Short mmCIF file of C-alpha atoms in Angstrom, two decimals:
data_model
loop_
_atom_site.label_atom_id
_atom_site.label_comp_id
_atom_site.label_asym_id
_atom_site.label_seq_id
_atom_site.Cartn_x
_atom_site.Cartn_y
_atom_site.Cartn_z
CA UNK J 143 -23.99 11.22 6.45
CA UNK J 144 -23.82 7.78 4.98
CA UNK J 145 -26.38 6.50 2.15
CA UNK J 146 -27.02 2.62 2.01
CA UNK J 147 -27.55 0.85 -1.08
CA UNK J 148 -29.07 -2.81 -1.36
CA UNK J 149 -28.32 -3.00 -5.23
CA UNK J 150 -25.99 -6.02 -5.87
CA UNK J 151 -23.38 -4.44 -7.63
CA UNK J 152 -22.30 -6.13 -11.24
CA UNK J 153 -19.81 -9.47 -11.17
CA UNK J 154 -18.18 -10.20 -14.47
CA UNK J 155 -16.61 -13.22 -14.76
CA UNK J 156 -14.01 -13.60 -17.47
CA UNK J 157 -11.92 -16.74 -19.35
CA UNK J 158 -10.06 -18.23 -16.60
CA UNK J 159 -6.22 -16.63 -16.21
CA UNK J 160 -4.13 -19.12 -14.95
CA UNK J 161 -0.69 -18.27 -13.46
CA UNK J 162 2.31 -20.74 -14.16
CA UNK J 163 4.69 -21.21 -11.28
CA UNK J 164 7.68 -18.86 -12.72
CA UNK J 165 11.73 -20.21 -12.00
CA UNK J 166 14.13 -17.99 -12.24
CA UNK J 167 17.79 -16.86 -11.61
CA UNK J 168 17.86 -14.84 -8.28
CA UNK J 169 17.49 -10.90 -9.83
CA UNK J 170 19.05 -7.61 -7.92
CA UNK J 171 16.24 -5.81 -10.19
CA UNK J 172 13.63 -6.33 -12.28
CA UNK J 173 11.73 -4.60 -14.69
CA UNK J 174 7.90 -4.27 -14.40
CA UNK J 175 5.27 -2.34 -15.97
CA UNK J 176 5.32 0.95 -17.08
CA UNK J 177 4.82 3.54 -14.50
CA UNK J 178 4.32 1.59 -11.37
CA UNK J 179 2.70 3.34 -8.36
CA UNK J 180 2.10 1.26 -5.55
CA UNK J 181 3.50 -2.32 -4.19
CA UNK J 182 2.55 -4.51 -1.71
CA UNK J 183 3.81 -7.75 -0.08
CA UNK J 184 2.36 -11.30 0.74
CA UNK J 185 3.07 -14.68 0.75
CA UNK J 186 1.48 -16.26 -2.22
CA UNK J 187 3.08 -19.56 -1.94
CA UNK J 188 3.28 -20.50 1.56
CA UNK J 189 6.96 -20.76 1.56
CA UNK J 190 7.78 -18.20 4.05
CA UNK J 191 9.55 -16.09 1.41
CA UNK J 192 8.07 -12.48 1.10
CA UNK J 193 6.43 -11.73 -2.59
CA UNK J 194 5.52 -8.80 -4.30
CA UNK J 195 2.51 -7.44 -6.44
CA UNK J 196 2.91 -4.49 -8.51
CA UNK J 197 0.60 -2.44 -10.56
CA UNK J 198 1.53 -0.59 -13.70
CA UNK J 199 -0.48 1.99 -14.67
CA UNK J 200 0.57 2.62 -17.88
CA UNK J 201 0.72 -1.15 -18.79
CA UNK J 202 -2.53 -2.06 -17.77
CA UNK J 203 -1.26 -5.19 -15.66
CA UNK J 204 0.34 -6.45 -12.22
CA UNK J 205 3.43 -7.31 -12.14
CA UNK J 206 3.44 -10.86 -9.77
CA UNK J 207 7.26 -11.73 -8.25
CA UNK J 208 8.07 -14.71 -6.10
CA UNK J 209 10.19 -14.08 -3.75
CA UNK J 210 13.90 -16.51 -3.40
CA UNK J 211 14.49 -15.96 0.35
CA UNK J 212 18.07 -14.61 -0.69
CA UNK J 213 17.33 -11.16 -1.75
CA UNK J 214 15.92 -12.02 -4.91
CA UNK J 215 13.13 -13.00 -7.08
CA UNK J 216 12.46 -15.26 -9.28
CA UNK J 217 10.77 -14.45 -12.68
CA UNK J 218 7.37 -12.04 -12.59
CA UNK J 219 4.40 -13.16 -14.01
CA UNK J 220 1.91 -9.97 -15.69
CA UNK J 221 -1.77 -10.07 -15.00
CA UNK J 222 -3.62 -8.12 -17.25
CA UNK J 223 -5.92 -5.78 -15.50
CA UNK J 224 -8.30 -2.72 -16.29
CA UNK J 225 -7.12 0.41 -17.30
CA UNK J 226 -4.99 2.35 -15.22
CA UNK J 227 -4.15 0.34 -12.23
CA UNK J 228 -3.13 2.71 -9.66
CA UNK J 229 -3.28 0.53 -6.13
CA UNK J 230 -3.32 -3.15 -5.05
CA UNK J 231 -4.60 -4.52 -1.90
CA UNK J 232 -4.11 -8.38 -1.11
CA UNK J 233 -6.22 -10.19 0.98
CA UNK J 234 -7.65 -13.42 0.99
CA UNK J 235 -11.65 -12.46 -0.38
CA UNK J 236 -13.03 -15.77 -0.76
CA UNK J 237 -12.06 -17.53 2.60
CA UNK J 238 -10.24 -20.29 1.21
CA UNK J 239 -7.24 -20.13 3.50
CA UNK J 240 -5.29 -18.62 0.15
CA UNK J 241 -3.98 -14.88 -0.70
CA UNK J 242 -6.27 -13.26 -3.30
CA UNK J 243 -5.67 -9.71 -5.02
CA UNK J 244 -7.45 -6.60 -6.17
CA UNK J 245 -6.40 -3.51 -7.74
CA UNK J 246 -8.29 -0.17 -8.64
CA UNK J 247 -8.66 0.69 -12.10
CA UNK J 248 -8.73 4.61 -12.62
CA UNK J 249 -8.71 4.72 -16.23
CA UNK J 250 -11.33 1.88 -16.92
CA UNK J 251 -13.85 2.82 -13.85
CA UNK J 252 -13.33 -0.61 -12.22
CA UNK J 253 -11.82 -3.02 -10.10
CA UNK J 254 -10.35 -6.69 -11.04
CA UNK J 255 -9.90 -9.78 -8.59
CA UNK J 256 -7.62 -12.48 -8.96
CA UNK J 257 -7.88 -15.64 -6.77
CA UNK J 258 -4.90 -17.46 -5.58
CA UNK J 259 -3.94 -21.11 -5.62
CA UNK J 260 -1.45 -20.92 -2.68
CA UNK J 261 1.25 -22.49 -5.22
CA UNK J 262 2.02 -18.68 -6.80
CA UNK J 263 -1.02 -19.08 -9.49
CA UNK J 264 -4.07 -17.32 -9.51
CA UNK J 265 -7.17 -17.52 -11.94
CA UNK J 266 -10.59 -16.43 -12.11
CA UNK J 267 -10.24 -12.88 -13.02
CA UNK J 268 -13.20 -10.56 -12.16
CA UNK J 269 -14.13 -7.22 -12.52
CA UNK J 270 -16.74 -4.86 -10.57
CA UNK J 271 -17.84 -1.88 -12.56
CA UNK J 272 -18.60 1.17 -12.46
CA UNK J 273 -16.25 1.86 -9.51
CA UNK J 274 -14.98 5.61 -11.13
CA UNK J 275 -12.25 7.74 -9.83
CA UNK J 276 -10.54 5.49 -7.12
CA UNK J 277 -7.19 5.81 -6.66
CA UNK J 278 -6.87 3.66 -3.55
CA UNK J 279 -8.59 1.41 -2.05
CA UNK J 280 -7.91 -0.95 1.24
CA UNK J 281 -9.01 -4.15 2.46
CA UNK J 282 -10.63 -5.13 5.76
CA UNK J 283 -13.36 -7.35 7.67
CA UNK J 284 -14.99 -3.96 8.69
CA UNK J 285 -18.41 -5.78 10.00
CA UNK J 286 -16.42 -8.68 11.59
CA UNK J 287 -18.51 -11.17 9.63
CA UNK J 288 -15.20 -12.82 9.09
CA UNK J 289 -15.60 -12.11 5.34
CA UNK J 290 -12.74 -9.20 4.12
CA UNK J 291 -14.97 -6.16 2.90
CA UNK J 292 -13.27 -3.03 0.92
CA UNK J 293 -13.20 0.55 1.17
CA UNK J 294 -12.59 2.39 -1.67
CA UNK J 295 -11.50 6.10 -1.87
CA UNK J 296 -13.82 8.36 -5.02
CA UNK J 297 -11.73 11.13 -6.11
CA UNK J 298 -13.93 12.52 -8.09
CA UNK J 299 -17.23 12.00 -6.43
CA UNK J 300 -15.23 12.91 -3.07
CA UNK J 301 -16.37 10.15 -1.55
CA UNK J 302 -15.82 7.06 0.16
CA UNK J 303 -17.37 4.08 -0.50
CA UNK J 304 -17.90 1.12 1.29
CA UNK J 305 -18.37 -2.32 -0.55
CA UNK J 306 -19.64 -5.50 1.72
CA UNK J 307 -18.55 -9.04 1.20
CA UNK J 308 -21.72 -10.90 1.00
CA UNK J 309 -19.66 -14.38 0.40
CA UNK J 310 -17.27 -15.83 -1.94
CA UNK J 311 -16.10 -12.51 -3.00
CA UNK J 312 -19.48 -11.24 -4.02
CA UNK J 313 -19.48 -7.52 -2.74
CA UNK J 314 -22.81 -5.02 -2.38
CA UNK J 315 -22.76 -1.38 -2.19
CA UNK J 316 -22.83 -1.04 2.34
CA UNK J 317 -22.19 2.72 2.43
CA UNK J 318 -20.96 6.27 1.33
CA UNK J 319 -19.06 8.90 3.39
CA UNK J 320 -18.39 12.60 1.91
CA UNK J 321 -14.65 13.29 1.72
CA UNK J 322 -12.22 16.48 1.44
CA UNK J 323 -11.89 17.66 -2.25
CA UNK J 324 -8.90 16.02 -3.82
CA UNK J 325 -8.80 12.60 -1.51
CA UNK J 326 -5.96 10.41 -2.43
CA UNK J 327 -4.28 8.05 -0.65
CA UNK J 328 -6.18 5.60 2.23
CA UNK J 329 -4.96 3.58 4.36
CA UNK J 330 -5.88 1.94 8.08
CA UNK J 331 -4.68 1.80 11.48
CA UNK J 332 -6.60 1.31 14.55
CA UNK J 333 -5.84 4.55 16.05
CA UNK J 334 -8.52 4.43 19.07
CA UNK J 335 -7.03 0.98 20.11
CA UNK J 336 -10.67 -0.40 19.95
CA UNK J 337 -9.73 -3.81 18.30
CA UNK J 338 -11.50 -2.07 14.99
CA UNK J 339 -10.12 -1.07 12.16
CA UNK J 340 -10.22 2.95 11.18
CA UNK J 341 -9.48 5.09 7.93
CA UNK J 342 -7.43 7.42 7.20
CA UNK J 343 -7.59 9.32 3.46
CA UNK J 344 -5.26 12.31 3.02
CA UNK J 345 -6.42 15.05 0.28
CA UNK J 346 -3.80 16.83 -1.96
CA UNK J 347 -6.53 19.54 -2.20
CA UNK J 348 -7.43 20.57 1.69
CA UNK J 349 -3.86 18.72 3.01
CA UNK J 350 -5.48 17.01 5.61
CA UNK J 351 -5.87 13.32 6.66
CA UNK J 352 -9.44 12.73 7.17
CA UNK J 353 -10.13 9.74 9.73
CA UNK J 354 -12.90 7.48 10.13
CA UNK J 355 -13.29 5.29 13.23
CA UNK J 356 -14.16 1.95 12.96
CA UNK J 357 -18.20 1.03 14.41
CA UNK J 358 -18.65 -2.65 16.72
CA UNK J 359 -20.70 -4.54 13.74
CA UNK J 360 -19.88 -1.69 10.62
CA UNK J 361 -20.04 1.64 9.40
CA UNK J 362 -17.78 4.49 11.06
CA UNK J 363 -17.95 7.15 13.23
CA UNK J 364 -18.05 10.99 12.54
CA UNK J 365 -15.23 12.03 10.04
CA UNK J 366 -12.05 13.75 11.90
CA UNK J 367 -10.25 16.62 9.70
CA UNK J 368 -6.40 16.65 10.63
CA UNK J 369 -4.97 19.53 9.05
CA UNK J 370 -1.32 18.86 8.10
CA UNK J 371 1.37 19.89 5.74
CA UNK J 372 1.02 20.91 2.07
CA UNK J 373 0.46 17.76 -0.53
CA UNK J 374 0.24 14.86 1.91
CA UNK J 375 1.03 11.27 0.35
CA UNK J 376 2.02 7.93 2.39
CA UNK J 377 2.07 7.41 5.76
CA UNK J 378 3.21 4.84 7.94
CA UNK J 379 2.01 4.74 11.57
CA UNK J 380 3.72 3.21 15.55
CA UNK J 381 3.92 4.62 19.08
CA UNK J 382 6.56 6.96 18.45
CA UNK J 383 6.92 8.38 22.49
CA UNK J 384 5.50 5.20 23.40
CA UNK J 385 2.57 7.13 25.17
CA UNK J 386 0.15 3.77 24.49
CA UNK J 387 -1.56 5.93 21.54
CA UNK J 388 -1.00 5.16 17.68
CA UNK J 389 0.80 8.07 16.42
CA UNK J 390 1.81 9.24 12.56
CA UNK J 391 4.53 9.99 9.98
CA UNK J 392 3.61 11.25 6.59
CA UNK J 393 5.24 12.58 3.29
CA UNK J 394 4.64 16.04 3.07
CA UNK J 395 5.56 17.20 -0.72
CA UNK J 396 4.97 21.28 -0.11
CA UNK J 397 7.55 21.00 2.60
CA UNK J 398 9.85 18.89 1.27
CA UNK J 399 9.91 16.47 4.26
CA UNK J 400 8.25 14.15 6.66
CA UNK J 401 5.82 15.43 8.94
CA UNK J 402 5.36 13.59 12.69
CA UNK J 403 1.96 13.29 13.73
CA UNK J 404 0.98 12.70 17.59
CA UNK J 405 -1.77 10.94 17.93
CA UNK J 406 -4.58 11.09 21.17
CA UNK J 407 -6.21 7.95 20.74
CA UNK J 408 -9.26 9.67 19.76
CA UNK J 409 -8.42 9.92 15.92
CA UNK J 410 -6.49 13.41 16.27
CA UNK J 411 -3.45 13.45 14.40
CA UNK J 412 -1.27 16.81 16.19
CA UNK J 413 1.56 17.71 13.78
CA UNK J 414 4.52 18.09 15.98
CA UNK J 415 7.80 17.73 14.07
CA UNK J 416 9.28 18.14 10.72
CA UNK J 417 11.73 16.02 9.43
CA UNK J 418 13.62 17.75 6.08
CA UNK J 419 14.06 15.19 3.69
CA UNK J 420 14.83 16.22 0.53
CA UNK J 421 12.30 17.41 -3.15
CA UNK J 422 9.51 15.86 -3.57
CA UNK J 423 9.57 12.86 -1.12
CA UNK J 424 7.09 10.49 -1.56
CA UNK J 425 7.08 6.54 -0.28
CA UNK J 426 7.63 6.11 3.23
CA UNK J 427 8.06 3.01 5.29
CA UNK J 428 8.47 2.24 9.09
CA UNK J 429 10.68 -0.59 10.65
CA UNK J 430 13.73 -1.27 13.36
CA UNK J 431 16.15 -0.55 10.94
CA UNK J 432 18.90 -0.48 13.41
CA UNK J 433 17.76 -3.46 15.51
CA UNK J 434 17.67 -1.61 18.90
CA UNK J 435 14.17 -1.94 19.16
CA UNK J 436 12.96 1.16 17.99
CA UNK J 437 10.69 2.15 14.95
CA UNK J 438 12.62 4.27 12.09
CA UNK J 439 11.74 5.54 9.29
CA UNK J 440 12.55 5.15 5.64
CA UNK J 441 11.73 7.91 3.05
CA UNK J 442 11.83 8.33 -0.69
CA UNK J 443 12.61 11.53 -2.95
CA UNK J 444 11.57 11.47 -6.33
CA UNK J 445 13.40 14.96 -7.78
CA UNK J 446 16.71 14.35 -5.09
CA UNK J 447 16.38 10.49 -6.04
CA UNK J 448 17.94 9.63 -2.90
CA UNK J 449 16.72 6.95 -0.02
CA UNK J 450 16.57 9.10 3.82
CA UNK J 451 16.45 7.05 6.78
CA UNK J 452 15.62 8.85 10.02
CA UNK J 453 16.02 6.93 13.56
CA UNK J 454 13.88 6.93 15.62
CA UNK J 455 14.26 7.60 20.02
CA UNK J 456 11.49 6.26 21.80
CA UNK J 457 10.67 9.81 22.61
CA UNK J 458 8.88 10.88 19.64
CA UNK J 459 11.61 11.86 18.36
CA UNK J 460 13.77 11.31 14.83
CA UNK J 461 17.06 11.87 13.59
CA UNK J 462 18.70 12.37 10.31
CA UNK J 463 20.58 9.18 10.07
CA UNK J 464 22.17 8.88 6.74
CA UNK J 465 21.11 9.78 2.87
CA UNK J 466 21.65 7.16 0.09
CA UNK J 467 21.59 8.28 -3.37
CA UNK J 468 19.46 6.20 -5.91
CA UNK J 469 20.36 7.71 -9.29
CA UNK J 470 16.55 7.67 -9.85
CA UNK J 471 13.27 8.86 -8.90
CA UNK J 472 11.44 5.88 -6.71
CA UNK J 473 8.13 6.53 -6.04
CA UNK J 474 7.39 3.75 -3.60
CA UNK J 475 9.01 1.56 -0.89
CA UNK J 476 8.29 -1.79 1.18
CA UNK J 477 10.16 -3.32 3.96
CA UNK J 478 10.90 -7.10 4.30
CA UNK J 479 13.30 -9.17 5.07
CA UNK J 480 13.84 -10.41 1.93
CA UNK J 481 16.60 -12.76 2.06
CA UNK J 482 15.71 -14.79 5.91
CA UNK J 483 18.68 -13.09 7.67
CA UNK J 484 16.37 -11.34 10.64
CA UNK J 485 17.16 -7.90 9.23
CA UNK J 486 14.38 -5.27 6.76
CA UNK J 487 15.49 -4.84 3.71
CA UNK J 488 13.86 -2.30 1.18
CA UNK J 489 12.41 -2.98 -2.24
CA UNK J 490 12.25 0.28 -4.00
CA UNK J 491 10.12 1.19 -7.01
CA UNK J 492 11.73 3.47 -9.51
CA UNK J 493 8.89 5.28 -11.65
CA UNK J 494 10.60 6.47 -14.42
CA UNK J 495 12.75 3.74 -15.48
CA UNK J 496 9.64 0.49 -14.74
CA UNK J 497 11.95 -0.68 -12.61
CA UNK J 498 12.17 -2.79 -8.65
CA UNK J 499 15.12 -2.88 -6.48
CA UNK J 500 15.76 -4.46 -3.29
CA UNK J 501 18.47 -3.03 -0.93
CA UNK J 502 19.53 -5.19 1.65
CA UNK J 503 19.38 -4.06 5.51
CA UNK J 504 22.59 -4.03 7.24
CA UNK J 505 21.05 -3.85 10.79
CA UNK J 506 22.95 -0.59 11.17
CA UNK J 507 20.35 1.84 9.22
CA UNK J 508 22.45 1.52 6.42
CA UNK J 509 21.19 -0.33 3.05
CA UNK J 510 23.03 -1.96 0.39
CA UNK J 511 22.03 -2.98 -2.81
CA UNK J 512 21.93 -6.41 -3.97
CA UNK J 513 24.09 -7.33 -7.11
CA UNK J 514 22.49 -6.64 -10.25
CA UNK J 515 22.11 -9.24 -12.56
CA UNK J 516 20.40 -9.26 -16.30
CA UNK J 517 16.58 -8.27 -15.78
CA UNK J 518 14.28 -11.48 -16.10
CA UNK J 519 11.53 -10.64 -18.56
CA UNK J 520 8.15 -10.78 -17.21
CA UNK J 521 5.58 -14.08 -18.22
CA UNK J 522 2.41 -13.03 -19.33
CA UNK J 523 -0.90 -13.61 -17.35
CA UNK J 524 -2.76 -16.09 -20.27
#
């Protein structure tokens, strides 16, 4: 059962941050902020050339890097944030035709907005309080007001929460929905095929994925308990049998693999195959990493520190393709062509060592990693 609140939820408006425009020598890696957990990709400057934002929990900042278009980046540029930043979601919340950011603040209780110029700078750092326990959180015009509203995933409350854009990034509590104990990661696909966006939180507790379907004009449907494997973490979703329903992949951690999800295109998620991975996978990503069309997956390891790609049939099917070792524990992955050749490439982030790497897609399944030059250092935010 959801609860509506018509309290106007607390805006604090800081000094001004104002991003410079960072050059820089094209890097194979880069170090970032001390233990980095999530990253996420946009075009900040409207050059075509994939960036990347990435929290640091342990630093209490983002990490900002312009892409080169060659595989590279240029210098980052820190924002400092709240306390613990755990997740980023990037979105533009103020409808000025220009990318925006939030991330969820686990240690301080709250979240923090920056708002982007469209050159690479942003400015005008907020934060919303008293936003405890939220370890994810994703972004999405769920009323289709044509303003971009957020969910936010309470891991302590157990609940999800749903925050409405009233306007220029000013958000209201909307809604609360009870979760599974232990809810972790959210994310959103439109699994019904209803032109409305759904959630999907997994819990490390009741190892389910718990999914929400999207309502015409807000709110969500009935909550949908998929039972799946042990210690569920990312996910990436496609048509895997090509059936015309949205199905699943996830990282499994208590079965050291990737579990393949069917879905009905009701919101069921069937597990139906196991893919063995390796200890303790963890980031997952989906692309045509052989370029014949099909989806494939990429998968992570944290304790085997190797990459595992697994190609994919058409049939709903996956095969072990070919394991790279990393030499350390990444925690996360995105896919991108990063250098303009037509092909995904992989930018890895390795936990223990604060560190990003990009791997460059061969168009065969098989990555390479770019030349490693001298790590930029990282501008700060003020």
């Amino acid at each position: 059962m959801k609860t509506i609140f018509i309290l106007m939820m607390g805006f604090f408006l800081s000094q001004p941050l104002m991003a410079h425009h960072p050059q820089g020598k094209r890097k194979g890696s880069l170090k970032i902020g001390i233990f980095p957990h999530h990253v996420a990709t946009g075009d900040f400057n409207k050059d075509g050339k994939a960036d990347l934002a990435i929290p640091a929990s342990g630093s209490e900042h983002v990490s900002i890097l312009m892409g080169d278009g060659k595989g590279g980046v240029l210098s980052n540029h820190n924002f400092p944030v709240g306390i613990g930043p755990v997740w980023i979601e990037i979105a533009d919340f103020d409808n000025d035709g220009k990318l925006d950011w939030v991330t969820s603040n686990t240690g301080s209780s709250n979240l923090t907005f920056y708002f982007g110029d469209g050159k690479g700078g942003f400015a005008g750092r907020r934060n919303l309080e008293n936003i405890p326990g939220a370890p994810s959180l994703v972004a999405r015009d769920f009323d289709q007001d044509g303003r971009v509203d957020l969910a936010v995933v309470q891991i302590k409350l157990s609940r999800l929460l749903i925050l409405g854009n009233g306007g220029k990034a000013n958000f209201t509590r909307r809604a609360t929905y009870p979760l599974q104990p232990g809810s972790h990661i959210m994310d959103t696909a439109d699994l019904n095929q209803d032109g409305l966006p759904d959630l999907i939180v997994g819990s490390l507790i009741d190892h389910s994925l718990t999914v929400f379907l999207g309502k015409k004009g807000g709110g969500f449907e009935k909550a949908i308990v998929n039972k799946v494997g042990k210690l569920p973490h990312y996910r990436v979703y496609g048509d895997w049998n090509r059936d015309g329903h949205l199905d699943a992949a996830v990282t499994v951690g208590g079965l050291e693999g990737v579990q393949v999800l069917q879905g009905d295109g009701k919101g069921h998620l069937e597990p139906v195959a196991l893919l063995h991975s390796g200890v303790n996978p963890h980031g997952l990503s989906v692309g045509d990493f052989n370029a014949d069309g099909v989806d494939d997956l990429a998968v992570v390891n944290r304790s085997t520190k190797d990459l595992v790609i697994f190609l994919g049939d058409a049939k709903g099917k996956f095969k072990l393709y070919r394991k790279f070792p990393l030499g350390a524990d990444v925690i996360t992955l995105a896919a991108n062509d990063f250098d303009g050749d037509g092909i995904l490439d992989l930018a890895l982030v390795v936990a223990s060592a604060d560190r990003l790497r990009i791997f460059r897609g061969l168009g065969n399944g098989s990555f390479n990693p770019f030349p490693l030059q001298q790590d930029a250092q990282g501008s700060g935010g003020e």
